[in-house]
Amino acid sequence: MKWQSLPGIRILIKRRDKLENAISINGLLRVVRENIIGIGQVAVDWIGGNFYFTQRYPSRTPGISVCSQDGFFFIAKRRYLSGKRNNCELLNNRFIGIALHSQRGTMVWIESFNRHRIMMADMDGENVRVLVGNKLDYPTGISIDLIRGDVYFGDVEREMIERVNMDTRERTVVLTKGVHHPYDLKYFNGFLYWSDWASSSLKVAELRLHHGSAYLIHSFAGLPYGLAINHSIYQPATSSIPCALNDCQWMCVSIPDIEGNLEAKCLCPDGYDRSANGDCLPLSDSTTTDPDGSSLKDEDLDLSHVGVAWMKERCDDGDGCLNGGHCEDIKNEYGRVTKIVCKCESPYEGYRCERLNPIKERAEQLSGSSRPHWLALFVTFMLLILLVLILIFAYQRSSPWWVTYLIFKGELANDEIFSNRRCLAHSLTLPWAHTTTFSSDATEFVKVN
């Protein structure tokens, strides 16, 4: 097993056919990620809170992977760390050792296939470059002096420990005495510690001495494996934590900008694809292809998942699934719970129901408001028609008549008409009665509004 640490947290890798990543919080061990195949070494980003580890055969995604501290999001970095190779090359590629320089946003690792190389990249897996590309017979174990930027690595065949500077690429042999089969090593405060398989022991050498010698610290009954330094100086604090100010819902890592300062970058985990606007879309709602053109939906990936007991604890606390989603047990044919997943309430989606789907949200808004919308239009239309009818009726009942200059009024009495010529105003309203008739010598009557 291997240990790495965060403040108050220890991270453990158990070696099995189906490996797991576990964390120990205040002495309580919790498996945060299950069913990870081919785990090798592990390293912790104490600034971002993520942990990185190597994967090799029988994993179908050999390379370097990263997992969030809570285990919910996982990225197998095989696609851009290994390059564009065929499946046989990928399965035979080995990744031996990994170390992080969190203050620089950089990681280094040992890669072995046709030849051995020490590689370096930003912590998002981009900007991959070769740090050491020659005179490596069988490199194992790697560590970084965070102050000087020196990378230490052992070589089993040459029985020595060397260092190379990350900036200048200057390479130096630092120790040969007492070095036989170094498996893992750690540099701390001027001292170099390593586990040696040849003597099944833990050794140390003070590098500040010009001719340092190896000293035995402890002997083991079996073969010693990984090492970890548990000291606050080994994980120095930084003036700023870029991801603390970032609203990334998935996995945030720190990478160097052009000037070498740290900046936050949001990564899309496995099962998601990055959209044009930088959002992470679940693969079920997007089409994704690898650089070689193959569909990632059909790619046979490691089917790892959040630890069952850990997920159940989070579900019981109410923060396993977000935004109204609920936890659902997935059982095998024997009724045993093999994993717990989130069932999301629309319009939310994702492993934790963390993503709001704007298309689904808009569709629900239109569906919910369509009936009241058309009903309001219909009522408004009918009211307008009613108003027009009322205006027309009132107009016909109250329209006045006028003539250009004279109007004659005749009165009917005993079947004879007695006329009386009167001068009237240019505008008038006349009462209408059946005993009164009107005539005019004007050519026409004019009706006005």
XYZ file of C-alpha atoms in Angstrom:
449
model
C 0.000 0.000 0.000
C 1.052 3.630 -0.499
C 0.353 6.747 1.516
C 0.315 10.432 0.655
C -1.068 13.213 2.797
C -3.008 16.450 2.844
C -3.430 18.593 5.966
C -5.580 16.428 8.246
C -6.083 13.832 5.509
C -4.132 10.751 4.492
C -4.621 9.153 1.091
C -4.102 5.414 0.709
C -3.856 3.127 -2.282
C -4.578 -0.551 -1.674
C -3.003 -3.092 -3.995
C -5.581 -5.573 -5.288
C -6.843 -6.883 -8.588
C -9.412 -4.089 -8.387
C -7.670 -1.229 -6.640
C -9.190 1.572 -4.629
C -8.301 5.045 -3.518
C -9.093 5.687 0.111
C -8.735 8.666 2.423
C -8.309 8.718 6.171
C -9.960 11.720 7.841
C -9.309 12.053 11.563
C -8.451 8.360 11.728
C -11.555 7.137 9.845
C -10.755 5.306 6.611
C -13.086 5.938 3.678
C -12.820 4.498 0.179
C -13.570 7.427 -2.123
C -13.004 5.687 -5.475
C -13.437 2.008 -6.335
C -12.630 -0.293 -9.245
C -9.507 1.526 -10.451
C -7.246 -0.865 -12.342
C -3.442 -0.846 -12.504
C -2.617 1.824 -9.915
C 1.084 2.499 -9.403
C 2.315 5.581 -7.534
C 0.334 8.457 -6.033
C 1.048 12.152 -5.471
C -1.054 14.856 -3.813
C -1.659 18.422 -4.932
C -1.938 20.019 -1.502
C -2.930 23.385 -2.997
C -5.742 22.195 -5.275
C -6.779 19.230 -3.130
C -6.677 16.691 -5.992
C -4.518 13.584 -6.078
C -2.679 12.130 -9.070
C -1.629 8.532 -9.666
C -0.094 6.404 -12.381
C -1.973 3.588 -14.119
C -0.462 0.731 -16.103
C -1.453 -2.654 -17.478
C -3.998 -4.265 -17.046
C -5.653 -0.842 -17.115
C -7.048 0.064 -20.537
C -6.078 3.678 -19.895
C -2.393 3.543 -18.861
C -1.019 6.956 -18.046
C -1.539 9.501 -15.308
C -4.967 10.014 -13.802
C -6.326 12.614 -11.413
C -9.163 12.338 -8.925
C -10.923 14.968 -6.863
C -10.435 14.674 -3.133
C -14.051 13.609 -2.589
C -13.806 10.974 -5.335
C -16.745 12.267 -7.377
C -14.780 13.258 -10.472
C -12.035 11.295 -12.189
C -9.877 11.913 -15.274
C -7.694 9.333 -17.011
C -5.057 11.456 -18.774
C -4.018 8.736 -21.186
C -5.181 10.564 -24.304
C -2.785 13.482 -24.194
C 0.038 12.202 -21.965
C 0.717 9.086 -24.012
C 0.242 10.704 -27.397
C -1.332 9.125 -30.465
C -0.284 5.471 -30.328
C -1.861 2.133 -31.083
C -3.479 0.004 -28.402
C -0.515 -2.379 -28.116
C 1.855 0.494 -27.379
C -0.506 1.951 -24.812
C -0.934 -1.316 -22.940
C 2.833 -1.900 -22.787
C 3.696 1.643 -21.775
C 4.764 1.966 -18.137
C 4.562 4.948 -15.847
C 6.967 4.597 -12.922
C 6.770 7.294 -10.287
C 5.169 10.733 -10.194
C 5.880 13.963 -8.309
C 4.102 17.329 -8.192
C 5.350 20.884 -7.827
C 2.051 22.447 -6.786
C 3.541 25.931 -6.450
C 4.501 25.822 -10.129
C 1.434 23.900 -11.305
C 3.764 21.242 -12.750
C 4.073 17.463 -12.555
C 6.953 15.134 -13.489
C 6.921 11.376 -14.053
C 8.958 8.479 -15.445
C 7.694 6.951 -18.686
C 9.036 3.702 -20.129
C 8.212 2.048 -23.442
C 10.797 1.777 -26.215
C 13.099 3.884 -24.070
C 13.043 5.488 -20.647
C 12.278 9.178 -20.273
C 11.544 11.624 -17.495
C 8.647 13.789 -18.609
C 7.157 17.059 -17.401
C 3.784 18.750 -17.997
C 1.387 21.271 -16.530
C -1.061 19.849 -14.016
C -3.867 19.873 -16.582
C -1.886 17.386 -18.717
C -0.983 19.956 -21.361
C 2.409 21.370 -22.393
C 4.104 17.958 -22.251
C 7.885 18.044 -22.665
C 10.917 15.813 -22.089
C 13.028 16.620 -19.029
C 15.566 13.766 -19.386
C 15.692 11.707 -22.572
C 18.994 9.804 -22.498
C 21.345 7.749 -20.274
C 18.510 6.117 -18.358
C 18.837 2.345 -17.893
C 16.077 1.619 -15.352
C 14.838 4.778 -13.610
C 12.639 4.350 -10.520
C 11.400 6.776 -7.891
C 11.138 10.520 -8.353
C 10.973 13.551 -6.032
C 11.251 17.347 -6.269
C 13.155 19.926 -4.256
C 10.416 22.563 -4.193
C 12.794 25.428 -3.428
C 15.519 24.843 -6.021
C 13.355 23.114 -8.614
C 15.612 20.028 -8.711
C 14.130 16.659 -9.673
C 15.714 13.605 -7.998
C 15.434 10.129 -9.521
C 17.046 6.726 -8.972
C 18.420 4.193 -11.467
C 18.406 0.492 -10.576
C 20.823 -0.655 -13.291
C 23.350 2.110 -12.683
C 22.888 1.942 -8.877
C 22.826 5.688 -8.372
C 20.595 8.660 -7.633
C 20.724 11.738 -9.876
C 19.083 15.132 -10.078
C 18.167 17.471 -12.917
C 17.036 21.085 -12.692
C 13.596 21.854 -14.109
C 14.712 25.187 -15.571
C 18.322 24.729 -16.693
C 18.163 20.950 -17.431
C 21.530 20.628 -15.657
C 22.016 16.994 -14.625
C 24.215 15.757 -11.745
C 24.979 12.435 -10.024
C 24.402 13.033 -6.312
C 24.763 9.604 -4.677
C 26.256 6.197 -5.473
C 27.391 4.790 -2.113
C 24.815 2.495 -0.529
C 22.448 2.742 -3.506
C 21.546 -0.677 -4.917
C 17.895 -1.015 -5.902
C 16.043 2.238 -5.122
C 12.297 1.821 -5.482
C 10.849 5.108 -4.226
C 12.552 8.224 -2.906
C 11.692 11.548 -1.278
C 13.735 14.722 -0.859
C 13.131 16.812 2.274
C 15.079 19.632 3.896
C 18.515 18.646 2.566
C 18.038 14.900 3.128
C 17.218 12.185 0.627
C 15.186 9.164 1.774
C 14.658 6.028 -0.305
C 13.356 2.473 -0.019
C 15.897 -0.094 -1.219
C 14.763 -3.504 -2.407
C 18.249 -4.990 -2.419
C 18.453 -4.744 1.380
C 14.704 -4.458 2.176
C 15.427 -1.277 4.075
C 14.767 2.436 4.390
C 17.865 4.609 3.920
C 18.820 8.282 4.167
C 21.684 10.489 3.014
C 22.484 14.119 3.791
C 23.039 15.843 0.473
C 24.605 18.968 1.931
C 27.767 16.952 2.512
C 30.054 16.803 -0.512
C 30.601 13.047 -0.160
C 27.347 11.866 1.351
C 26.923 8.309 2.553
C 23.814 6.217 2.974
C 22.594 5.418 6.478
C 20.208 2.666 7.441
C 17.029 3.845 9.164
C 14.911 0.697 9.257
C 14.924 -2.881 7.946
C 11.782 -4.656 6.737
C 10.793 -8.303 6.623
C 9.363 -7.790 3.130
C 9.953 -5.387 0.272
C 9.347 -1.703 1.090
C 7.311 0.320 -1.370
C 6.219 3.959 -1.388
C 7.340 6.756 0.927
C 5.631 9.903 2.177
C 6.822 12.896 4.209
C 4.349 14.150 6.805
C 5.548 17.646 7.699
C 4.138 21.132 7.194
C 7.388 22.334 5.602
C 7.049 19.629 2.962
C 3.791 21.222 1.820
C 4.428 24.978 2.076
C 1.535 27.404 1.932
C 1.062 29.681 -1.042
C 0.044 33.333 -1.147
C -3.005 32.570 -3.277
C -5.111 29.556 -4.195
C -6.491 30.174 -7.711
C -9.162 27.473 -7.521
C -10.601 28.990 -4.339
C -11.838 31.923 -6.441
C -13.038 29.771 -9.347
C -16.636 28.536 -9.655
C -15.683 25.289 -11.414
C -18.268 22.610 -10.618
C -16.079 19.702 -11.691
C -12.303 19.560 -11.235
C -10.140 22.653 -10.836
C -6.343 22.526 -11.165
C -3.660 25.205 -10.971
C -1.464 25.772 -14.019
C 1.229 28.376 -14.795
C 0.391 31.330 -17.004
C 2.811 32.987 -19.432
C 4.570 34.807 -16.597
C 4.764 31.700 -14.408
C 2.011 32.729 -11.987
C -0.644 30.206 -11.048
C -4.084 30.437 -12.614
C -7.142 28.214 -12.284
C -8.319 25.876 -15.018
C -11.549 23.879 -14.939
C -11.252 20.335 -16.309
C -14.068 18.146 -17.597
C -13.932 14.698 -15.953
C -14.418 11.363 -17.669
C -18.009 11.022 -18.827
C -18.126 14.684 -19.871
C -17.087 16.640 -22.938
C -16.138 20.300 -23.214
C -18.501 22.479 -25.233
C -17.570 25.498 -27.326
C -18.351 27.886 -24.454
C -16.188 25.951 -21.980
C -19.043 24.147 -20.250
C -18.828 20.418 -19.428
C -21.561 18.339 -21.080
C -22.402 14.758 -20.049
C -21.470 12.376 -22.870
C -25.058 11.179 -23.178
C -25.955 14.640 -24.501
C -22.918 15.270 -26.697
C -20.834 13.680 -29.419
C -17.169 13.238 -28.604
C -14.284 11.745 -30.542
C -10.679 11.004 -29.713
C -7.906 12.584 -31.806
C -7.816 9.358 -33.869
C -11.532 9.761 -34.669
C -12.886 6.986 -32.455
C -15.954 7.697 -30.372
C -15.320 8.019 -26.662
C -18.782 6.616 -26.023
C -17.607 3.291 -27.436
C -14.203 3.410 -25.769
C -13.662 0.692 -23.190
C -12.699 2.837 -20.199
C -12.031 1.800 -16.634
C -15.448 1.766 -14.986
C -14.426 3.258 -11.661
C -16.951 4.923 -9.395
C -17.355 6.590 -6.020
C -16.936 4.226 -3.072
C -20.273 2.715 -2.027
C -19.911 3.330 1.719
C -18.585 6.849 1.105
C -21.448 7.672 -1.282
C -24.018 6.298 1.158
C -22.588 8.507 3.892
C -22.803 11.536 1.630
C -26.370 10.644 0.605
C -27.411 10.265 4.238
C -25.954 13.716 4.929
C -27.951 15.170 2.025
C -25.023 16.244 -0.151
C -24.493 13.157 -2.293
C -26.722 14.475 -5.090
C -27.376 18.160 -5.707
C -30.326 20.271 -6.901
C -33.077 17.899 -5.817
C -31.466 14.733 -7.197
C -31.833 11.523 -5.215
C -29.506 8.576 -4.612
C -30.310 5.232 -6.213
C -28.703 1.867 -5.408
C -27.359 -0.281 -8.244
C -27.386 -3.952 -7.253
C -25.909 -7.079 -8.805
C -27.727 -10.367 -9.363
C -27.169 -11.316 -5.724
C -28.809 -8.170 -4.389
C -25.546 -6.589 -3.267
C -25.180 -2.840 -3.790
C -22.254 -2.365 -6.164
C -22.524 1.407 -6.545
C -24.799 4.350 -5.832
C -25.712 6.848 -8.556
C -27.672 10.089 -8.698
C -31.042 10.351 -10.425
C -31.503 13.970 -11.370
C -34.588 16.161 -11.517
C -34.958 17.980 -14.836
C -33.428 20.315 -15.953
C -30.333 19.220 -13.962
C -27.887 16.538 -15.094
C -24.417 15.117 -14.429
C -22.914 12.662 -11.965
C -24.072 14.786 -9.024
C -26.901 16.658 -10.801
C -24.582 19.636 -10.666
C -25.175 21.003 -14.179
C -28.186 23.067 -15.243
C -29.139 22.200 -18.826
C -30.299 25.514 -20.382
C -32.104 23.772 -23.254
C -34.176 21.618 -20.915
C -34.840 24.618 -18.687
C -36.143 26.677 -21.623
C -38.310 23.806 -22.859
C -39.896 23.425 -19.435
C -40.549 27.156 -19.217
C -42.299 27.165 -22.600
C -44.281 24.039 -21.768
C -45.417 25.395 -18.425
C -46.422 28.812 -19.747
C -47.977 27.933 -23.144
C -51.608 27.441 -21.940
C -51.855 30.636 -19.852
C -50.149 32.539 -22.648
C -52.644 31.562 -25.349
C -55.575 31.971 -22.975
C -54.521 35.536 -22.233
C -54.246 36.294 -25.954
C -57.725 34.880 -26.619
C -59.339 36.876 -23.804
C -57.598 40.060 -24.959
C -58.762 39.507 -28.546
C -62.392 38.995 -27.477
C -62.311 42.114 -25.315
C -61.032 44.147 -28.263
C -63.853 42.870 -30.484
C -66.420 43.723 -27.803
C -64.974 47.206 -27.420
C -65.168 47.843 -31.187
C -68.821 46.744 -31.294
C -69.695 49.068 -28.395
C -68.023 52.019 -30.135
C -69.856 51.344 -33.407
C -73.226 51.140 -31.640
C -72.616 54.352 -29.692
C -71.489 56.086 -32.855
C -74.686 55.266 -34.720
C -76.919 56.450 -31.845
C -75.308 59.843 -31.300
C -74.229 61.186 -34.710
C -75.352 64.839 -35.361
C -76.580 66.318 -38.656
C -75.900 69.760 -40.037
C -76.556 71.791 -43.221
C -74.514 74.379 -44.934
C -76.677 77.366 -44.306
C -80.538 77.016 -43.977
C -82.991 74.442 -42.851
C -86.767 74.637 -42.975
C -88.988 73.290 -40.298
C -92.455 72.206 -41.239
C -95.237 71.413 -38.895
C -97.997 69.088 -39.829
C -101.462 70.272 -38.858
C -104.670 68.994 -40.340
C -102.795 67.435 -43.238
C -101.281 70.797 -44.236
C -97.704 71.833 -43.874
C -96.947 75.192 -42.427
C -93.367 76.125 -43.049
C -91.283 78.519 -41.079
C -87.867 79.418 -42.331
C -85.278 79.668 -39.592
C -81.619 80.364 -39.487
C -79.658 77.743 -37.646
C -76.103 77.411 -36.473
C -73.551 75.545 -38.563
C -73.480 72.820 -35.973
C -76.523 71.524 -34.165
C -78.197 68.502 -32.652
C -81.858 68.012 -33.511
C -84.396 66.076 -31.532
C -86.159 63.417 -33.505
C -89.982 63.126 -33.266
C -92.564 61.470 -35.432
C -94.674 64.675 -35.629
C -91.850 66.740 -37.040
C -90.371 66.648 -40.508
C -87.377 68.418 -41.907
C -86.638 69.683 -45.385
C -83.916 71.768 -46.830
C -83.127 73.675 -49.921
C -79.538 72.548 -49.621
C -78.385 69.951 -52.025
C -77.460 67.429 -49.319
C -77.246 66.722 -45.650
C -73.860 66.145 -44.119
C -73.303 63.797 -41.238
C -70.399 64.535 -38.927
C -68.710 62.631 -36.147
